[in-house]
Amino acid sequence: MKARYWSLAIVLVLVNYVIFATLFDRLMVADFSGEYATRTPDPTFTPAPAQPLVIIPTPTPVTPQPTPTATPVVVTSSAAAAANSAAGDSVNPPPEPATEPQLVAPGAVNIRSGPGLNYKVIGTLNPDRVAAIVGRNGNASWWQIKISDEATGWVSNSVVSASNTDGVSQAEVPPLPAAAAPPPTAAPPPEPQKPKYQFTPTGWYDDTNYGLTRFLGDIKDTAGNPVNGVFVQASCGTYSTISYPSGPVGWGGYGESGDWPAGFYDITIDSRPVPCVWTLTVVETDDRKTVKARLSESVPVEVTQEKSIITANWTKNW
């Protein structure tokens, strides 16, 4: 065994020795001669003085009285029902019938904004729903009912069952709704404006020819078909002349214009240029001399030394 273990063992032995020596000294000086406690003697019994004798009297017997026997009563079912009904009525009395004007509908009923079928529907009164009546119309054929605190409506008397209505006063009837304006119909397309004249110029042009003063052209209807028998007047100042009728109609003792194409007209004024601002007009005539009516506007065309042949075409509008 190592030296340090021997040293530790010696220290432990010394510590134990000191402890046991100290305990032994304390036991030797302790005082064990303490006095025993003195017993407290019991109290001596002292007899109580004699009390006088109390005599309790014997109670007098009481003869019991016979108790009456209840006689059974046979109650019939009808009497019992009447008794129960009377007892029930005294506990829960029947409700008093309503006295306020009201109505109820056997089925769903439309509520309208006024007393009439021409007023719009604003709600529905459900079946068996009681509604308070607050007014009527003049003959009481419609009732005004309360829908909410702020709103009222009208129902027909013919579809509801009303009660307590004797005191219902006539209500103010709202004005009839304005009839809805019919939807605007599409305006028919405007008819084409009728031309002022039966014949309308459709264009003209000039050409060079130093040997003639001449006016010619074609006359057709709005479909492009040639029109025969039309007269054209050429005027310059106070001078005027009228063509033969258009087309191969033939005119005069020699049947002039008999070989013209359909719708064609021709006026030869002179074998030389006649400078002037001429006017061309479709006219109605019987003899190529007297104008009965002007059937077109007058179109000015200019003839010069350089350009003396004018082509002017026309359209017959009707």
GROMACS .gro file of C-alpha atoms in nm:
model
  318
    1MET     CA    1   0.000   0.000   0.000
    2LYS     CA    2   0.134   0.341  -0.088
    3ALA     CA    3   0.244   0.588   0.180
    4ARG     CA    4  -0.031   0.835   0.107
    5TYR     CA    5  -0.299   0.574   0.181
    6TRP     CA    6  -0.134   0.499   0.516
    7SER     CA    7  -0.136   0.865   0.599
    8LEU     CA    8  -0.503   0.894   0.521
    9ALA     CA    9  -0.585   0.593   0.740
   10ILE     CA   10  -0.396   0.737   1.034
   11VAL     CA   11  -0.579   1.070   1.000
   12LEU     CA   12  -0.916   0.895   1.005
   13VAL     CA   13  -0.825   0.697   1.318
   14LEU     CA   14  -0.722   1.017   1.499
   15VAL     CA   15  -1.044   1.194   1.406
   16ASN     CA   16  -1.251   0.904   1.539
   17TYR     CA   17  -1.058   0.904   1.861
   18VAL     CA   18  -1.120   1.271   1.921
   19ILE     CA   19  -1.491   1.229   1.862
   20PHE     CA   20  -1.536   0.937   2.097
   21ALA     CA   21  -1.329   1.106   2.371
   22THR     CA   22  -1.546   1.414   2.360
   23LEU     CA   23  -1.868   1.213   2.387
   24PHE     CA   24  -1.737   1.016   2.684
   25ASP     CA   25  -1.651   1.335   2.882
   26ARG     CA   26  -1.997   1.480   2.826
   27LEU     CA   27  -2.161   1.159   2.954
   28MET     CA   28  -1.954   1.160   3.269
   29VAL     CA   29  -2.050   1.516   3.373
   30ALA     CA   30  -2.422   1.481   3.295
   31ASP     CA   31  -2.662   1.506   3.606
   32PHE     CA   32  -2.900   1.211   3.629
   33SER     CA   33  -3.041   1.295   3.975
   34GLY     CA   34  -3.345   1.496   3.857
   35GLU     CA   35  -3.664   1.505   4.084
   36TYR     CA   36  -3.968   1.299   4.003
   37ALA     CA   37  -4.295   1.504   3.935
   38THR     CA   38  -4.545   1.516   4.228
   39ARG     CA   39  -4.882   1.351   4.147
   40THR     CA   40  -5.181   1.585   4.186
   41PRO     CA   41  -5.428   1.425   4.435
   42ASP     CA   42  -5.784   1.346   4.309
   43PRO     CA   43  -6.060   1.580   4.440
   44THR     CA   44  -6.263   1.452   4.738
   45PHE     CA   45  -6.631   1.365   4.663
   46THR     CA   46  -6.874   1.590   4.849
   47PRO     CA   47  -7.230   1.458   4.858
   48ALA     CA   48  -7.496   1.706   4.724
   49PRO     CA   49  -7.783   1.809   4.959
   50ALA     CA   50  -8.101   1.609   4.928
   51GLN     CA   51  -8.366   1.744   4.682
   52PRO     CA   52  -8.743   1.729   4.748
   53LEU     CA   53  -8.933   1.452   4.567
   54VAL     CA   54  -9.126   1.560   4.256
   55ILE     CA   55  -9.445   1.366   4.185
   56ILE     CA   56  -9.551   1.345   3.816
   57PRO     CA   57  -9.932   1.308   3.784
   58THR     CA   58 -10.073   1.023   3.577
   59PRO     CA   59 -10.235   1.153   3.253
   60THR     CA   60 -10.608   1.103   3.203
   61PRO     CA   61 -10.675   0.876   2.909
   62VAL     CA   62 -10.854   1.044   2.612
   63THR     CA   63 -11.117   0.850   2.425
   64PRO     CA   64 -11.031   0.863   2.052
   65GLN     CA   65 -11.302   0.998   1.816
   66PRO     CA   66 -11.382   0.791   1.505
   67THR     CA   67 -11.243   0.937   1.179
   68PRO     CA   68 -11.511   0.988   0.909
   69THR     CA   69 -11.470   0.765   0.607
   70ALA     CA   70 -11.479   0.946   0.270
   71THR     CA   71 -11.762   0.837   0.044
   72PRO     CA   72 -11.632   0.745  -0.302
   73VAL     CA   73 -11.781   0.950  -0.587
   74VAL     CA   74 -11.806   0.806  -0.938
   75VAL     CA   75 -11.715   1.072  -1.196
   76THR     CA   76 -11.823   1.018  -1.560
   77SER     CA   77 -11.591   1.090  -1.848
   78SER     CA   78 -11.800   1.388  -1.964
   79ALA     CA   79 -11.801   1.538  -1.616
   80ALA     CA   80 -11.427   1.484  -1.588
   81ALA     CA   81 -11.373   1.653  -1.926
   82ALA     CA   82 -11.589   1.946  -1.818
   83ALA     CA   83 -11.399   1.975  -1.494
   84ASN     CA   84 -11.065   1.957  -1.669
   85SER     CA   85 -11.181   2.216  -1.924
   86ALA     CA   86 -11.294   2.447  -1.647
   87ALA     CA   87 -10.967   2.401  -1.465
   88GLY     CA   88 -10.769   2.458  -1.785
   89ASP     CA   89 -10.970   2.771  -1.870
   90SER     CA   90 -10.899   2.910  -1.529
   91VAL     CA   91 -10.526   2.851  -1.579
   92ASN     CA   92 -10.492   2.938  -1.952
   93PRO     CA   93 -10.786   3.155  -2.065
   94PRO     CA   94 -10.856   3.152  -2.441
   95PRO     CA   95 -10.694   3.439  -2.633
   96GLU     CA   96 -10.916   3.729  -2.712
   97PRO     CA   97 -11.008   3.760  -3.082
   98ALA     CA   98 -10.807   4.020  -3.277
   99THR     CA   99 -10.979   4.354  -3.315
  100GLU     CA  100 -10.729   4.527  -3.545
  101PRO     CA  101 -10.802   4.526  -3.919
  102GLN     CA  102 -10.603   4.255  -4.086
  103LEU     CA  103 -10.609   4.013  -4.375
  104VAL     CA  104 -10.468   3.676  -4.470
  105ALA     CA  105 -10.415   3.521  -4.812
  106PRO     CA  106 -10.486   3.153  -4.883
  107GLY     CA  107 -10.209   3.152  -5.142
  108ALA     CA  108  -9.925   3.369  -5.267
  109VAL     CA  109 -10.062   3.713  -5.356
  110ASN     CA  110  -9.890   3.994  -5.546
  111ILE     CA  111  -9.832   4.319  -5.357
  112ARG     CA  112  -9.855   4.620  -5.586
  113SER     CA  113  -9.753   4.984  -5.557
  114GLY     CA  114 -10.113   5.097  -5.599
  115PRO     CA  115 -10.473   4.972  -5.609
  116GLY     CA  116 -10.486   4.830  -5.959
  117LEU     CA  117 -10.333   4.578  -6.195
  118ASN     CA  118 -10.168   4.860  -6.388
  119TYR     CA  119  -9.942   4.932  -6.088
  120LYS     CA  120  -9.615   4.743  -6.075
  121VAL     CA  121  -9.560   4.441  -5.845
  122ILE     CA  122  -9.335   4.530  -5.550
  123GLY     CA  123  -9.354   4.207  -5.346
  124THR     CA  124  -9.546   3.891  -5.258
  125LEU     CA  125  -9.768   3.812  -4.960
  126ASN     CA  126  -9.695   3.451  -4.861
  127PRO     CA  127  -9.976   3.200  -4.795
  128ASP     CA  128 -10.140   3.221  -4.448
  129ARG     CA  129  -9.936   3.533  -4.366
  130VAL     CA  130 -10.136   3.782  -4.158
  131ALA     CA  131 -10.088   4.144  -4.264
  132ALA     CA  132 -10.214   4.458  -4.092
  133ILE     CA  133 -10.454   4.672  -4.296
  134VAL     CA  134 -10.377   5.045  -4.284
  135GLY     CA  135 -10.602   5.180  -4.560
  136ARG     CA  136 -10.833   5.111  -4.851
  137ASN     CA  137 -10.928   5.255  -5.187
  138GLY     CA  138 -11.262   5.422  -5.255
  139ASN     CA  139 -11.477   5.110  -5.290
  140ALA     CA  140 -11.263   4.885  -5.065
  141SER     CA  141 -11.175   4.660  -5.356
  142TRP     CA  142 -10.806   4.699  -5.264
  143TRP     CA  143 -10.646   4.702  -4.919
  144GLN     CA  144 -10.336   4.894  -4.824
  145ILE     CA  145 -10.119   4.678  -4.597
  146LYS     CA  146  -9.813   4.746  -4.389
  147ILE     CA  147  -9.500   4.586  -4.529
  148SER     CA  148  -9.248   4.742  -4.291
  149ASP     CA  149  -9.223   5.047  -4.068
  150GLU     CA  150  -9.150   5.262  -4.373
  151ALA     CA  151  -9.328   5.083  -4.659
  152THR     CA  152  -9.683   4.991  -4.756
  153GLY     CA  153  -9.836   4.806  -5.048
  154TRP     CA  154 -10.174   4.713  -5.195
  155VAL     CA  155 -10.345   4.375  -5.239
  156SER     CA  156 -10.676   4.298  -5.406
  157ASN     CA  157 -10.972   4.217  -5.179
  158SER     CA  158 -11.076   3.943  -5.422
  159VAL     CA  159 -10.779   3.721  -5.334
  160VAL     CA  160 -10.754   3.771  -4.955
  161SER     CA  161 -10.974   3.729  -4.647
  162ALA     CA  162 -11.006   4.057  -4.454
  163SER     CA  163 -11.151   4.110  -4.104
  164ASN     CA  164 -11.232   4.400  -3.870
  165THR     CA  165 -11.236   4.645  -4.160
  166ASP     CA  166 -11.530   4.862  -4.056
  167GLY     CA  167 -11.308   5.145  -3.933
  168VAL     CA  168 -11.050   5.137  -4.212
  169SER     CA  169 -11.019   5.481  -4.366
  170GLN     CA  170 -10.958   5.561  -4.730
  171ALA     CA  171 -10.588   5.598  -4.811
  172GLU     CA  172 -10.426   5.832  -5.057
  173VAL     CA  173 -10.394   5.654  -5.388
  174PRO     CA  174 -10.065   5.703  -5.573
  175PRO     CA  175 -10.088   5.839  -5.926
  176LEU     CA  176 -10.105   5.594  -6.209
  177PRO     CA  177  -9.768   5.509  -6.361
  178ALA     CA  178  -9.697   5.677  -6.689
  179ALA     CA  179  -9.756   5.453  -6.984
  180ALA     CA  180  -9.436   5.323  -7.127
  181ALA     CA  181  -9.352   5.491  -7.450
  182PRO     CA  182  -9.358   5.252  -7.743
  183PRO     CA  183  -9.018   5.165  -7.873
  184PRO     CA  184  -8.917   5.397  -8.151
  185THR     CA  185  -8.979   5.253  -8.490
  186ALA     CA  186  -8.712   5.270  -8.746
  187ALA     CA  187  -8.776   5.561  -8.972
  188PRO     CA  188  -8.829   5.457  -9.330
  189PRO     CA  189  -8.544   5.546  -9.553
  190PRO     CA  190  -8.599   5.884  -9.710
  191GLU     CA  191  -8.730   5.872 -10.060
  192PRO     CA  192  -8.479   5.990 -10.313
  193GLN     CA  193  -8.539   6.350 -10.395
  194LYS     CA  194  -8.711   6.386 -10.725
  195PRO     CA  195  -8.506   6.588 -10.970
  196LYS     CA  196  -8.641   6.930 -11.054
  197TYR     CA  197  -8.644   6.848 -11.424
  198GLN     CA  198  -8.738   6.541 -11.618
  199PHE     CA  199  -8.404   6.548 -11.805
  200THR     CA  200  -8.060   6.602 -11.652
  201PRO     CA  201  -7.735   6.674 -11.842
  202THR     CA  202  -7.482   6.399 -11.784
  203GLY     CA  203  -7.175   6.560 -11.935
  204TRP     CA  204  -7.052   6.726 -12.254
  205TYR     CA  205  -6.729   6.796 -12.430
  206ASP     CA  206  -6.614   6.995 -12.731
  207ASP     CA  207  -6.417   6.896 -13.038
  208THR     CA  208  -6.233   7.074 -13.319
  209ASN     CA  209  -6.399   7.116 -13.656
  210TYR     CA  210  -6.356   7.443 -13.846
  211GLY     CA  211  -6.623   7.359 -14.102
  212LEU     CA  212  -6.932   7.325 -13.877
  213THR     CA  213  -7.115   7.457 -13.569
  214ARG     CA  214  -7.283   7.143 -13.446
  215PHE     CA  215  -7.448   7.001 -13.128
  216LEU     CA  216  -7.512   6.629 -13.082
  217GLY     CA  217  -7.543   6.361 -12.817
  218ASP     CA  218  -7.732   6.063 -12.672
  219ILE     CA  219  -8.046   6.058 -12.452
  220LYS     CA  220  -8.103   5.759 -12.222
  221ASP     CA  221  -8.320   5.671 -11.921
  222THR     CA  222  -8.185   5.594 -11.571
  223ALA     CA  223  -8.141   5.227 -11.668
  224GLY     CA  224  -7.924   5.323 -11.966
  225ASN     CA  225  -8.182   5.250 -12.232
  226PRO     CA  226  -8.201   5.489 -12.535
  227VAL     CA  227  -8.494   5.735 -12.534
  228ASN     CA  228  -8.646   5.839 -12.868
  229GLY     CA  229  -8.867   6.139 -12.954
  230VAL     CA  230  -8.684   6.400 -12.742
  231PHE     CA  231  -8.621   6.753 -12.872
  232VAL     CA  232  -8.316   6.966 -12.784
  233GLN     CA  233  -8.310   7.345 -12.833
  234ALA     CA  234  -7.988   7.539 -12.906
  235SER     CA  235  -7.994   7.915 -12.842
  236CYS     CA  236  -7.750   8.206 -12.886
  237GLY     CA  237  -7.888   8.547 -12.800
  238THR     CA  238  -8.216   8.590 -12.978
  239TYR     CA  239  -8.149   8.306 -13.218
  240SER     CA  240  -8.264   7.950 -13.141
  241THR     CA  241  -8.331   7.626 -13.322
  242ILE     CA  242  -8.476   7.289 -13.219
  243SER     CA  243  -8.344   6.949 -13.324
  244TYR     CA  244  -8.536   6.671 -13.486
  245PRO     CA  245  -8.668   6.418 -13.230
  246SER     CA  246  -8.408   6.177 -13.103
  247GLY     CA  247  -8.384   5.831 -13.251
  248PRO     CA  248  -8.484   5.704 -13.594
  249VAL     CA  249  -8.826   5.868 -13.576
  250GLY     CA  250  -8.800   6.064 -13.901
  251TRP     CA  251  -8.930   6.418 -13.933
  252GLY     CA  252  -9.032   6.652 -14.214
  253GLY     CA  253  -9.121   6.592 -14.574
  254TYR     CA  254  -8.800   6.409 -14.640
  255GLY     CA  255  -8.801   6.191 -14.332
  256GLU     CA  256  -8.506   6.357 -14.178
  257SER     CA  257  -8.338   6.170 -13.889
  258GLY     CA  258  -8.491   5.845 -14.005
  259ASP     CA  259  -8.148   5.682 -14.000
  260TRP     CA  260  -8.037   5.810 -13.657
  261PRO     CA  261  -7.937   5.559 -13.391
  262ALA     CA  262  -8.179   5.508 -13.102
  263GLY     CA  263  -8.164   5.797 -12.856
  264PHE     CA  264  -7.939   6.007 -13.076
  265TYR     CA  265  -8.002   6.376 -13.159
  266ASP     CA  266  -7.816   6.623 -13.385
  267ILE     CA  267  -7.839   6.999 -13.456
  268THR     CA  268  -7.623   7.152 -13.729
  269ILE     CA  269  -7.624   7.533 -13.697
  270ASP     CA  270  -7.391   7.644 -13.976
  271SER     CA  271  -7.117   7.521 -14.205
  272ARG     CA  272  -6.868   7.741 -14.022
  273PRO     CA  273  -6.785   7.814 -13.661
  274VAL     CA  274  -7.029   8.054 -13.494
  275PRO     CA  275  -6.851   8.168 -13.180
  276CYS     CA  276  -7.098   8.224 -12.896
  277VAL     CA  277  -7.196   8.098 -12.554
  278TRP     CA  278  -7.479   7.875 -12.660
  279THR     CA  279  -7.737   7.716 -12.429
  280LEU     CA  280  -7.878   7.365 -12.476
  281THR     CA  281  -8.221   7.276 -12.330
  282VAL     CA  282  -8.450   6.973 -12.360
  283VAL     CA  283  -8.792   7.104 -12.456
  284GLU     CA  284  -9.140   6.991 -12.544
  285THR     CA  285  -9.268   7.103 -12.883
  286ASP     CA  286  -9.505   6.998 -13.153
  287ASP     CA  287  -9.360   7.183 -13.452
  288ARG     CA  288  -8.993   7.250 -13.366
  289LYS     CA  289  -9.080   7.620 -13.348
  290THR     CA  290  -9.292   7.680 -13.041
  291VAL     CA  291  -9.163   7.560 -12.700
  292LYS     CA  292  -9.448   7.425 -12.487
  293ALA     CA  293  -9.233   7.340 -12.182
  294ARG     CA  294  -8.874   7.326 -12.069
  295LEU     CA  295  -8.788   6.974 -11.958
  296SER     CA  296  -8.431   7.043 -11.836
  297GLU     CA  297  -8.214   7.321 -11.712
  298SER     CA  298  -8.030   7.527 -11.973
  299VAL     CA  299  -7.667   7.423 -12.003
  300PRO     CA  300  -7.422   7.685 -12.136
  301VAL     CA  301  -7.161   7.563 -12.384
  302GLU     CA  302  -6.906   7.780 -12.562
  303VAL     CA  303  -6.828   7.761 -12.931
  304THR     CA  304  -6.502   7.912 -13.054
  305GLN     CA  305  -6.314   7.931 -13.381
  306GLU     CA  306  -6.096   7.644 -13.263
  307LYS     CA  307  -6.371   7.427 -13.112
  308SER     CA  308  -6.709   7.436 -13.271
  309ILE     CA  309  -6.855   7.087 -13.227
  310ILE     CA  310  -7.016   7.016 -12.885
  311THR     CA  311  -7.127   6.675 -12.761
  312ALA     CA  312  -7.386   6.690 -12.477
  313ASN     CA  313  -7.562   6.382 -12.333
  314TRP     CA  314  -7.886   6.366 -12.127
  315THR     CA  315  -8.066   6.131 -11.889
  316LYS     CA  316  -8.444   6.100 -11.863
  317ASN     CA  317  -8.534   6.075 -11.491
  318TRP     CA  318  -8.896   5.963 -11.530
   0.00000   0.00000   0.00000
